[in-house]
Every structure is written in C-alpha cells, then in structure tokens.
XYZ file of C-alpha atoms in Angstrom:
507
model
C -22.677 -151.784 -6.493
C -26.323 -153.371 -7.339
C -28.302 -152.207 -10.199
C -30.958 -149.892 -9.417
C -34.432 -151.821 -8.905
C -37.114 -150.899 -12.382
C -39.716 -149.123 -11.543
C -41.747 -151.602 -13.967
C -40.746 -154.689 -15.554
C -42.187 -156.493 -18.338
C -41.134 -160.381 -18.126
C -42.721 -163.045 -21.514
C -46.173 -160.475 -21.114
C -48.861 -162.108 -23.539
C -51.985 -161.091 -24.528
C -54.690 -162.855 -26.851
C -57.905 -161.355 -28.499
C -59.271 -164.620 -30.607
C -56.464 -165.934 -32.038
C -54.828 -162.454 -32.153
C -51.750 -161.552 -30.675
C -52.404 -157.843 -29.616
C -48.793 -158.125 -27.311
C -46.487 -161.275 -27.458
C -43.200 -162.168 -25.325
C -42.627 -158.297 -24.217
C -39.924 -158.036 -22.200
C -38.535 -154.036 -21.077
C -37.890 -152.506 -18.029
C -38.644 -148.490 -16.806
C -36.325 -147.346 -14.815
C -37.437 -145.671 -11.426
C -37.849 -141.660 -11.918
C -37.320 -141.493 -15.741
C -39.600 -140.646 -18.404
C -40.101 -143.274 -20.746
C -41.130 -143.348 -24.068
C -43.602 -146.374 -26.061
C -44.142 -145.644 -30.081
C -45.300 -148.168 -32.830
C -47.690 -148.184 -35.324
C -51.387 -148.762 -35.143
C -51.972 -152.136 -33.733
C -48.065 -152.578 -32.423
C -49.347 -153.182 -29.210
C -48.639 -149.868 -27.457
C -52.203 -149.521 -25.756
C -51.929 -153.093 -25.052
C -48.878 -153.302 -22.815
C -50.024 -149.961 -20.764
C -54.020 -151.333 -20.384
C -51.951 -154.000 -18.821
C -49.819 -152.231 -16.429
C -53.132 -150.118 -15.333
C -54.916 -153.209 -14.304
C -57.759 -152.740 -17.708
C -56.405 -156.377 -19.229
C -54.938 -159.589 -17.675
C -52.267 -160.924 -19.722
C -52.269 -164.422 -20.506
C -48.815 -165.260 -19.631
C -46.099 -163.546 -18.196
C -45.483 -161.343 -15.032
C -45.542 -157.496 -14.160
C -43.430 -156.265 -11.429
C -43.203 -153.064 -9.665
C -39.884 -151.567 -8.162
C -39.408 -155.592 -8.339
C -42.660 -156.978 -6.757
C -44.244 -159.332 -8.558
C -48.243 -157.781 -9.090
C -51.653 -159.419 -10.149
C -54.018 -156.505 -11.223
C -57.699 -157.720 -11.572
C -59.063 -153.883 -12.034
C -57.359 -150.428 -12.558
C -58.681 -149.776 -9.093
C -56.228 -152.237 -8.045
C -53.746 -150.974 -9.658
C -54.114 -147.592 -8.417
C -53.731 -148.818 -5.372
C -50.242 -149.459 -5.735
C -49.558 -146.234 -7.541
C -50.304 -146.392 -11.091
C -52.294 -144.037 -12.879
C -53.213 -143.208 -16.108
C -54.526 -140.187 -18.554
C -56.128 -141.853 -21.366
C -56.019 -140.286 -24.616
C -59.663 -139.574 -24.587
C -60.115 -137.539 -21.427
C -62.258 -139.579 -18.897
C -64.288 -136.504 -17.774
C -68.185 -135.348 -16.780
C -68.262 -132.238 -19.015
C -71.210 -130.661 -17.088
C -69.466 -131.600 -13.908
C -67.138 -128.856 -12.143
C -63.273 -129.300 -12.224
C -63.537 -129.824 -8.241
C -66.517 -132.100 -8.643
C -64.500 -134.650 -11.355
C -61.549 -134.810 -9.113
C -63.404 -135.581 -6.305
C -65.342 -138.479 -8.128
C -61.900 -140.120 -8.349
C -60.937 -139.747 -4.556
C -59.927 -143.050 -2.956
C -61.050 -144.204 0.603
C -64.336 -142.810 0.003
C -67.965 -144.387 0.703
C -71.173 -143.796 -1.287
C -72.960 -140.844 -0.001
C -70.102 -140.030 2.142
C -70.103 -135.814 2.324
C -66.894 -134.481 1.558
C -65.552 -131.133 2.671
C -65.440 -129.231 -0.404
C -63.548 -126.450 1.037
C -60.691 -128.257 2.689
C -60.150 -131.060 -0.700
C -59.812 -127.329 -2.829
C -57.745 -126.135 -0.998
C -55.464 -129.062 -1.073
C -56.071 -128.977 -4.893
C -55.054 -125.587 -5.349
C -52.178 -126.183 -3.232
C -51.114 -128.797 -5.458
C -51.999 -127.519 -8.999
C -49.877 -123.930 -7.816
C -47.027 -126.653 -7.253
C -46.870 -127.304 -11.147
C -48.280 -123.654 -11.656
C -52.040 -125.076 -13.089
C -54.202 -122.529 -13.359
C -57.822 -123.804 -12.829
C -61.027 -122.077 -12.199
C -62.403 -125.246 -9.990
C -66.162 -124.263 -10.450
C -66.489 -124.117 -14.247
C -68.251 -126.636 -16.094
C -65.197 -128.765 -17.440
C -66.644 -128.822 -21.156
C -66.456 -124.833 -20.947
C -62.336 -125.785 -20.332
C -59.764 -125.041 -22.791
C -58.564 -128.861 -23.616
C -55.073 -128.153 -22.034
C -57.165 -127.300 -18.667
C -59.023 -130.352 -18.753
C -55.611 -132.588 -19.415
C -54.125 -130.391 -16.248
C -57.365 -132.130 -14.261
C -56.735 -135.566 -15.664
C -53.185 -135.258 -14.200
C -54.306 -133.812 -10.881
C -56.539 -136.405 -10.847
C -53.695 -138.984 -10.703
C -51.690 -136.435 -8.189
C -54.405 -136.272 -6.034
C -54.318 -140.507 -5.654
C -50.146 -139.715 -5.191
C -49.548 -141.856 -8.127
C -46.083 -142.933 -8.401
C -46.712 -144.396 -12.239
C -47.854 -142.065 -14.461
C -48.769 -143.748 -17.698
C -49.998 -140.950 -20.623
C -51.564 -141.813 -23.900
C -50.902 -139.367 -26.631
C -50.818 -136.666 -24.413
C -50.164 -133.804 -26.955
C -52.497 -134.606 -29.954
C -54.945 -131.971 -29.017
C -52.335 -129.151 -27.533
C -50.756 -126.463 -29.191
C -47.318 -125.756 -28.819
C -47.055 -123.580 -26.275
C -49.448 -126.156 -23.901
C -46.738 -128.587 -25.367
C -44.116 -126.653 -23.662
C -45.829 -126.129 -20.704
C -46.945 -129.445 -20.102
C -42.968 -131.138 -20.785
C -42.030 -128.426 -18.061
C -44.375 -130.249 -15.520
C -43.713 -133.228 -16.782
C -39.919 -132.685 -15.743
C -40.805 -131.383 -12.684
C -42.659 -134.674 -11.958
C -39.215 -136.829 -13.070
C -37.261 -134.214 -10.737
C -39.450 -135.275 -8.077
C -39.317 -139.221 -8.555
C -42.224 -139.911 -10.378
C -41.866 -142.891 -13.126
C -43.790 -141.603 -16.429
C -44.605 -143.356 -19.952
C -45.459 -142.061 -22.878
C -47.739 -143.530 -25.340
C -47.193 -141.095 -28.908
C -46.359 -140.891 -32.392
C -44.306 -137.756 -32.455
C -40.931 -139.109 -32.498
C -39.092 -135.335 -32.642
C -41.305 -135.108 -29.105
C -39.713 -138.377 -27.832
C -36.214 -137.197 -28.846
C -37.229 -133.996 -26.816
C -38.737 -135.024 -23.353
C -38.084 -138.841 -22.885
C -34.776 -140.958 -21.224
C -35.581 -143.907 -23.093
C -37.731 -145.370 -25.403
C -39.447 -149.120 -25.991
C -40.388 -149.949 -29.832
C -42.737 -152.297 -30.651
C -44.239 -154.082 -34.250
C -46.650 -156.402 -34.571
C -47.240 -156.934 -30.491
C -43.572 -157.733 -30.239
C -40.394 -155.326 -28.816
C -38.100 -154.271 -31.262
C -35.802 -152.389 -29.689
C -34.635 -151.096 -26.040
C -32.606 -147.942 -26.373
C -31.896 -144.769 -24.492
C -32.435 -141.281 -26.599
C -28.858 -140.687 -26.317
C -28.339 -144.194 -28.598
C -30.916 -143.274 -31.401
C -32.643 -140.544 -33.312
C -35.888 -139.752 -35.212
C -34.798 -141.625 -38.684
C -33.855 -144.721 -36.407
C -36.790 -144.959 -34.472
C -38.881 -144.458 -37.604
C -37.026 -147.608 -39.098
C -37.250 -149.570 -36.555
C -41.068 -149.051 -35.958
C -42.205 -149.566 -39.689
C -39.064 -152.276 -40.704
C -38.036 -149.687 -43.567
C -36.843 -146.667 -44.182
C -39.819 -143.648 -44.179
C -39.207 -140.778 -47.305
C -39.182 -137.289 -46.105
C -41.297 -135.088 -47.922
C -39.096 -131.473 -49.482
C -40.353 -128.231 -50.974
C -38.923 -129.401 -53.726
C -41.181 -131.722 -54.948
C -43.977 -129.480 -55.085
C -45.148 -128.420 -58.604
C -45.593 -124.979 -58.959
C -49.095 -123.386 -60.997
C -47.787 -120.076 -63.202
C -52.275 -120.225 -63.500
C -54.147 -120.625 -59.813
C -57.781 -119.971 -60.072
C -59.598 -120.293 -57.123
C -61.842 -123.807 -56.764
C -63.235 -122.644 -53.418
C -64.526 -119.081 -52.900
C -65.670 -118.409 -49.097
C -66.655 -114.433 -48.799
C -67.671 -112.840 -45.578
C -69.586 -116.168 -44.266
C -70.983 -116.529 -40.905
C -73.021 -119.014 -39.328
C -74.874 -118.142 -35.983
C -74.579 -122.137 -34.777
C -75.470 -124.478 -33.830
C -71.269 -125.700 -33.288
C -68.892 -122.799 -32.764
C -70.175 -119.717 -34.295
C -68.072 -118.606 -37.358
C -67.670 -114.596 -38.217
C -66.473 -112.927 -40.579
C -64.816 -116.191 -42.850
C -62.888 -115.188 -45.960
C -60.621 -117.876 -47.899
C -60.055 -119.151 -51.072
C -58.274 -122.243 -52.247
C -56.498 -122.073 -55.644
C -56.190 -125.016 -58.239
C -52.593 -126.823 -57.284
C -52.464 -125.489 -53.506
C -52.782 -126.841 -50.148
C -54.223 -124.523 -48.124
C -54.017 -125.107 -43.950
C -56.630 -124.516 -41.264
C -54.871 -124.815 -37.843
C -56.466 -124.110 -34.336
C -56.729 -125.896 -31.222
C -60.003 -128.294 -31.553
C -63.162 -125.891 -31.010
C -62.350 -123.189 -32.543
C -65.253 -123.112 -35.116
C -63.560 -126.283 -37.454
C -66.300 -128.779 -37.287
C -68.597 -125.814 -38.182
C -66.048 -124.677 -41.517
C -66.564 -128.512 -42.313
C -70.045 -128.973 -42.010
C -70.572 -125.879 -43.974
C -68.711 -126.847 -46.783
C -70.364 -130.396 -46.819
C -74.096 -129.847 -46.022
C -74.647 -125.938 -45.792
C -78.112 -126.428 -45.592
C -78.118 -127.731 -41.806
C -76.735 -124.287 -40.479
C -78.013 -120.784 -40.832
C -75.258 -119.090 -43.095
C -74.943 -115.633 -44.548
C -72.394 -114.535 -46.908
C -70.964 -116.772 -49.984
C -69.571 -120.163 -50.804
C -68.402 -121.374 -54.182
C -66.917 -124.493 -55.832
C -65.833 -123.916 -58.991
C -67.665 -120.791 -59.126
C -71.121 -122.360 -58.541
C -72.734 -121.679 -54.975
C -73.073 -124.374 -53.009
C -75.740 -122.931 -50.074
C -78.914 -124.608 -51.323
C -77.523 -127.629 -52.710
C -77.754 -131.274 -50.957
C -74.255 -132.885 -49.729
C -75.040 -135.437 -52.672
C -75.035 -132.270 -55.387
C -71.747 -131.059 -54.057
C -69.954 -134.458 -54.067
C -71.450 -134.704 -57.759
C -68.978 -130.999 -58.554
C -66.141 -132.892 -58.014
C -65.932 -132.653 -54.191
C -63.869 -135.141 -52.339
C -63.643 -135.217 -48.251
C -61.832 -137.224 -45.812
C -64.461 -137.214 -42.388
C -62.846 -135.642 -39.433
C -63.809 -139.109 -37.377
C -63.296 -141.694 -40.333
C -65.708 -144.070 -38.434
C -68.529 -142.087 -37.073
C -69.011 -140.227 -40.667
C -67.159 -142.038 -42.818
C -67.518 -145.663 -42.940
C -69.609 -148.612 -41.949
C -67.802 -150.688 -39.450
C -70.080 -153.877 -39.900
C -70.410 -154.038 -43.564
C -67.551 -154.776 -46.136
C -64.672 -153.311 -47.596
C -66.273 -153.419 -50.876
C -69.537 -151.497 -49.521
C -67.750 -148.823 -47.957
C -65.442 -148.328 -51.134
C -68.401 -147.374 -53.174
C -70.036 -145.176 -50.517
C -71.477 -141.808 -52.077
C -70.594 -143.001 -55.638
C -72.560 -146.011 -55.543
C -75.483 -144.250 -58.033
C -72.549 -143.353 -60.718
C -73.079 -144.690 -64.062
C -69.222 -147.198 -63.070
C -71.016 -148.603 -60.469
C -74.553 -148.770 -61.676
C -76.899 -149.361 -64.430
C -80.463 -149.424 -64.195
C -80.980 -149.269 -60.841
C -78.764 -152.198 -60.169
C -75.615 -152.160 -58.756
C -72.713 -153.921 -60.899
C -70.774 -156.160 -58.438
C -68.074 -157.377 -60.810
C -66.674 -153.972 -61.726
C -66.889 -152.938 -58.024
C -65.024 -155.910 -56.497
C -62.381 -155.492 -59.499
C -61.964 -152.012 -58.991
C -61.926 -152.272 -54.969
C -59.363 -154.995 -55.072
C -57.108 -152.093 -57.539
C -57.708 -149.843 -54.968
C -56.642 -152.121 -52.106
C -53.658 -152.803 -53.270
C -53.148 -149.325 -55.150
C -53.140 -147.550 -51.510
C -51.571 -150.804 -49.299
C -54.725 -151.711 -47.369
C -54.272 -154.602 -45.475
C -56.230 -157.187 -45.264
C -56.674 -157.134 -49.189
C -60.394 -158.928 -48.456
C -62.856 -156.891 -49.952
C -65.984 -159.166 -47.985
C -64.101 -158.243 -44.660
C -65.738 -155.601 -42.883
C -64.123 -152.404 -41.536
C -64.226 -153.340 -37.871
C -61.170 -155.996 -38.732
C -58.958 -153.060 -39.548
C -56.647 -151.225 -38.163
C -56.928 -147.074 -37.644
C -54.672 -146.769 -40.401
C -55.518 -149.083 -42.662
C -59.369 -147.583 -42.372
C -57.798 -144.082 -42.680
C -56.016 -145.372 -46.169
C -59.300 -147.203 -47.107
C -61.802 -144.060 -47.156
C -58.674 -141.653 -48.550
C -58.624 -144.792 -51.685
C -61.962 -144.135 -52.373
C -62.344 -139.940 -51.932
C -59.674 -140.006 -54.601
C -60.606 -142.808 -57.234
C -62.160 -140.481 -59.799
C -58.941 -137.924 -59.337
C -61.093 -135.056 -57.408
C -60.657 -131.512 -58.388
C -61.228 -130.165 -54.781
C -60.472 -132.032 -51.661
C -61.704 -131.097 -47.871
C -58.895 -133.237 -46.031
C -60.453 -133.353 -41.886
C -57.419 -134.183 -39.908
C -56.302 -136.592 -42.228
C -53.814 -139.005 -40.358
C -56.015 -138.556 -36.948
C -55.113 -141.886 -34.745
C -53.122 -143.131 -37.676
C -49.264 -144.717 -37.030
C -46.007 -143.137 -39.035
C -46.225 -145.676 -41.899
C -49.976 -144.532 -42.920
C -48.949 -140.743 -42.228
C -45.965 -140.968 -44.515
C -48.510 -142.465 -47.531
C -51.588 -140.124 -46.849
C -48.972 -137.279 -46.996
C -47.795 -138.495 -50.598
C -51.089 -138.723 -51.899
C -52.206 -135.529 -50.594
C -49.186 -133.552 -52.552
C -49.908 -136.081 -55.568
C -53.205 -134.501 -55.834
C -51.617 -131.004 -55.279
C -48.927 -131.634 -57.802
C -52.026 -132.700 -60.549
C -53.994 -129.890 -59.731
C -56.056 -129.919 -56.882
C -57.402 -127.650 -54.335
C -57.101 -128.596 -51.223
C -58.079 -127.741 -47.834
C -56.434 -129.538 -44.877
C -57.717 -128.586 -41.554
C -55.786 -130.462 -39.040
C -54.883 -130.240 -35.448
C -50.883 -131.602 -36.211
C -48.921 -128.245 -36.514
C -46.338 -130.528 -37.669
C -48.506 -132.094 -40.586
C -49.219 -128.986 -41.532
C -46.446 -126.659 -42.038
C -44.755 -130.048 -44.081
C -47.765 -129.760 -46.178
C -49.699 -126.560 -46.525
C -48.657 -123.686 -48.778
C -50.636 -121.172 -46.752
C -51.665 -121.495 -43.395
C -55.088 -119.678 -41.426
C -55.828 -119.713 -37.763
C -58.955 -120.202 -36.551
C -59.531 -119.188 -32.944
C -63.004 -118.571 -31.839
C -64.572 -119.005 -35.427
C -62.245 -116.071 -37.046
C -59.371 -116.512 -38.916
C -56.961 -114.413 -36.884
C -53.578 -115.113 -38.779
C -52.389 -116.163 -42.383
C -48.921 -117.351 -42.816
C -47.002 -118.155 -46.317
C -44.380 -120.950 -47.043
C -42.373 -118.234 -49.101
C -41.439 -116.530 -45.885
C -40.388 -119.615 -43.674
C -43.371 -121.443 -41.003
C -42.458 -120.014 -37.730
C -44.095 -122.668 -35.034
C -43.886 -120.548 -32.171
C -45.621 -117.491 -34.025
C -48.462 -119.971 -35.133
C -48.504 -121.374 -31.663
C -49.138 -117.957 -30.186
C -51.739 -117.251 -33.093
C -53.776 -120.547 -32.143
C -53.487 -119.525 -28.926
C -55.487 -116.301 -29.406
C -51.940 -114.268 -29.366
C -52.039 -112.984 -32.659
C-alpha cells in the first residue's frame, strides 16, 4: 500500500540574508490533516521556513511541494491561492476597522470598489464562526476586542479563503489559559476536519499537548524529525539548545526570616491616559518575587509607567521605594535609588538598535562617577567592563562596536538584563522579561532573576507567561481591568486554572 502523499514537503530549502544562512538544507515533511509542530531558538530559522511556505521569501535553492506538487510562490497572495494561510504572531488587523469590515478586506476574487453585500458575507461568517463556536460581535471596533477575539478573526480570516494550510506563529503568547483551551479545541476540530496546521512556539509542554509531530531546528538547520509519541519536553529542549536546560526547584530559593518592604503602592489610581488603574495596593518585600499576571491590557503598561516616570500620569494615592516617594521625582532620580527595569519592548524603550553594544551597556548610568569624570566619558573602563559583562551573561557576538540590530531577540534580551543588574540593584521592575526570547535565554534570565532574589532583591515581574510566573513568583496578583482582583501564595500550591479564571475576570 503507497505512503500517504505530505501535505508539505521541504526538499535542500535555502535561504540567504548577506552571507547569512537564516535556513540551510531543510528537509521535513507535514503530513496531510495533522498538526505539526516547529520550535528552535531565536534565529533557528523557524519564521524562516514558514515565510517561505506562505509565499513572503523565495528560497535560494531547493523546492516546496504541496500534497506532492512542486510550487513557485512569488507573493503570499499566491500562495493563498493554493490554500495556505497564515496568522502571524503580530495580528495583521485595522483596529478602528469592524470585525466584518477586516475580514472582508481579505476576501479573494474581489475588485477595487466592488460593493459587497454585507448582509449575505455575515451571515456566512456567523455561520462559520458558530461552526467552531466563535463568539464575535461583527460591528465592534476590533481594538475594543479581547485579544483572543481578534486571533478568532485572524483564523476566520484564513477560513473564509478555505485554507487548507494553516500555518500559526506563536499563537498562545498573549492568551490565557482558558483561551488556550479553547483555541486547541478548534484547533482539533480543524485536524478532525482535514485541515494541515503548523505551529510556530516555544512552549514545548504545549507541543507535547496539541501537536502529532514536531520539526527542530538550530542554527537554520533540522535537527530532528520525530512524532510526540517518540520524545518529550527534556528531549526537545536538548535537542533545540545542543545541551541539557536546568530546571529551576523551590528549593533553591533563599528564604528572608527579615522582609521589609522596598516598594510601597497604597490606594493608587491613575485616571489615564493607558488603562485606568483603581484602587492599587502592593508591596514588594526585600528577597521576594512578586507576580503581576493578566491578559495584555489590563492596566500593566500603566503599573509600569507609573513606577518609572509617575510624573506623565495623573496619580492619587502613594508610591514608595525604599520608603522615599517617588511621585515628583524624574525617571533619572528613581534609577539613581537603586531602581533597575527590564522595558516591556526591549527595543522600542530599551535600547538603540543602530548604535553599539558598548553605548547601550552604559545607557542611564552613563553620568555615574565609573563611567565618567568631568564631563567626559571614560572609554577604557567602559569597553573593559562591557566586554565582562558580555561574556558574564553569554551575549553573542562578544563585539562591543557591533550594534544591537546584529543581534538576536535573545541575545538583546540578555544584553539590557547585563546592564539593569551590573551595580547589583536593590529593586528590580522585570516587564515580561523573556518576551520573544528562545528556551536557552529563558532558562538564563530565569537564573539571574532568582540570583537577585536569593541576594536580596525586590522584585516585581509582570509578565504575560503564566508558566514563567508561577516557576518564579512567590506571590502572584491579577490585574484585570486596572484592579488587582486575586492574590495567590506559593505556600498553598499555584493552581493554573484558578489564575486562569481570575485573569479572565472570574475571580
């Protein structure tokens, strides 16, 4: 009896940037009506291979095939075409734009100014999302859409085209559990009813969970082929970094007879002009890790720029470090107390893509008396100390005159957490520290994290990985609409589900 025919096949796929090898000699096949897994590290070549399958790059050498057709893709339109679609990882929405009005912007066969008959293309909609039991209001403004609505429209998008590839790029990283759930159960219903779909993701217990198989890859190259059945977490781990990765226990926490708070935060609220906060109370003792989950816009970019630059929002109520307010002072005066903060986006607020790794280790301590005297800035203690820090934290390339842009996500990510804790902070705001970041960079931002916790530190991690929390937080707060709705304790076991239904607005 004849094998099967792959739904896709990967045969010697190349592809250059420069001299770069972004994906080299990939060879892997997706069988028809499975769900199929791709995980790596940053820069393995994940986005690569799939940007190729949607038509986005042409590879250099090699062939594609579909359900064994040779294809040429010179556009994603073309590639649609023949059934592939994709939800990229950043959602490819018009926010002001209606639900109704951003799938119909993606309707095939149509002509400029062509009128469309709203009516009958909703009602084929709705008939579709109640088939995977979508609940959409189609006339709201999508940026007034919880983020697991507007991931429902991505994938009705690529329904709506009848896509028979569905290729998704971390398509849980904003969703909390229960959206998890929900969106595996549609995601089996789609494998039930012969759709092919890969997975582009980092959470390896998720892989374990939903996929059939799974595709490795390091360094642009495949390093293993296996079905789920033939591995597990630990292996796949392995086998993306080339060692073994250290799982971090209870047990190596240090435990403070002596906690004193290092943040106060009493009855704050801030009218705007992010999500309103009411009613905030928290503290943050010396030698804890204190947690701040919620699905993204719940009020967290607000908690962070108020603790950063308070005087940019209207607030009322109190906020100490180390006992001192912190309302009236400048973000400069705050970093001076000791204050240490990895940026929620490392490269929007954090770093300076075009300018050097030295330059952007010395960011917002380049006016202390290490790195200057007199006004002038002393170059040979700053190149000797960012070199330390380089290879201190693993940062690769170890160049400190090449710039950020020629980094990867985690090797930026381990850059500006080497310089937020050179001077051993006392308090540390950690913004969704391994954001984008592969399992490698995760594992050694988690170590230093408790390292500073173990010393002493105060720390507040607000982060959108339920995972990376409850393995590092000693208390955990929900924030749903800019209240802190829940606190749950290490002592008495994490519970994901109950924190699930908290960020959810279920408490």
């Amino acid at each position: 009896m004849a094998a099967p025919v792959p739904a896709v096949e990967f045969i010697g796929i190349s592809k250059k940037f420069g001299n770069f090898y972004a994906a080299e000699d990939l060879n892997f096949q997706v069988a028809a009506g499975k769900i199929h897994a791709i995980v790596g590290e940053n820069g393995a070549g994940k986005s690569t291979s799939m940007k190729i399958l949607f038509g986005l790059y042409k590879p250099e050498q090699g062939s594609l095939r579909l359900s064994g057709k040779e294809v040429h893709f010179n556009s994603p339109i073309e590639a649609m075409g023949l059934g592939v679609g994709m939800v990229h990882q950043h959602f490819m929405l018009a926010e002001p734009l209606s639900a109704l009005d951003n799938i119909l912007l993606f309707q095939k066969n149509t002509k400029a100014f062509q009128r469309l008959n709203r009516k009958e293309h909703q009602a084929r909609l709705q008939k579709l999302a109640a088939e995977y039991q979508f609940h959409i209001d189609w006339n709201a403004p999508v940026q007034s859409l919880s983020v697991g609505t507007q991931q429902r429209i991505e994938i009705l998008k690529i329904l709506s085209q009848d896509s028979k590839i569905i290729i998704l790029d971390e398509p849980t990283a904003v969703l909390t559990p229960q959206e998890i759930e929900d969106l595996f159960k549609n995601l089996k219903k789609l494998k039930a009813a012969g759709r092919t779909i890969l997975i582009i993701t980092h959470k390896l217990k998720e892989v374990m969970s939903i996929a059939d198989a799974v595709t490795v890859l390091r360094n642009g190259k495949v390093i293993a082929n296996k079905k789920i059945t033939e591995t597990s977490v630990e292996d796949l781990a392995e086998n993306m970094v080339g060692r073994k990765i250290n799982n971090l226990t209870f047990s190596e926490r240090t435990h403070f007879a002596d906690q004193n708070a290092i943040l106060n935060i009493k009855n704050m609220n801030s009218p705007g002009p992010q999500t309103p906060l009411t009613h905030i109370n928290l503290q943050v003792r010396t030698g804890e890790i204190v947690g701040v989950a919620g699905v993204e816009g719940n009020g967290q970019d607000t908690l962070i720029q108020a603790l950063l630059d308070p005087s940019t929002l209207k607030l009322q109520g109190l906020i100490e470090i180390k006992s001192q307010s912190t309302l009236r002072l400048s973000p400069s005066q705050i970093r001076s107390m000791g204050l240490a903060a990895f940026p929620e986006d490392r490269l929007r607020l954090g770093l300076l893509e075009e300018r050097p790794l030295y330059e952007n280790f010395i960011l917002g301590y380049h006016n202390s008396a290490e790195y200057s005297r007199h006004g002038f800035l002393r170059f040979e203690v700053i190149f000797e100390k960012t070199m330390a820090a380089l290879e201190k934290f693993d940062v690769r390339p170890r160049s400190i005159q090449s710039t950020v842009d020629k980094l990867s996500g985690g090797n930026q990510q381990k850059l500006v957490v080497a310089r937020e804790l050179q001077n051993s902070p006392d308090f540390i705001l950690a913004a969704k520290p391994t954001r984008g970041v592969d399992i490698g960079a995760i594992e050694f931002i988690h170590e230093q994290l408790l390292a500073a916790r173990n010393r002493g530190a105060g720390i507040l991690l607000i982060s959108s990985e339920l995972e990376e929390l409850i393995t590092l937080s000693d208390r955990i707060l929900v924030l749903f609409k800019g209240q802190i709705v829940s606190e749950f304790l290490r002592a008495n076991t994490y519970n994901e589900i109950e924190i699930g239904a908290a960020m959810g607005g279920q408490a």
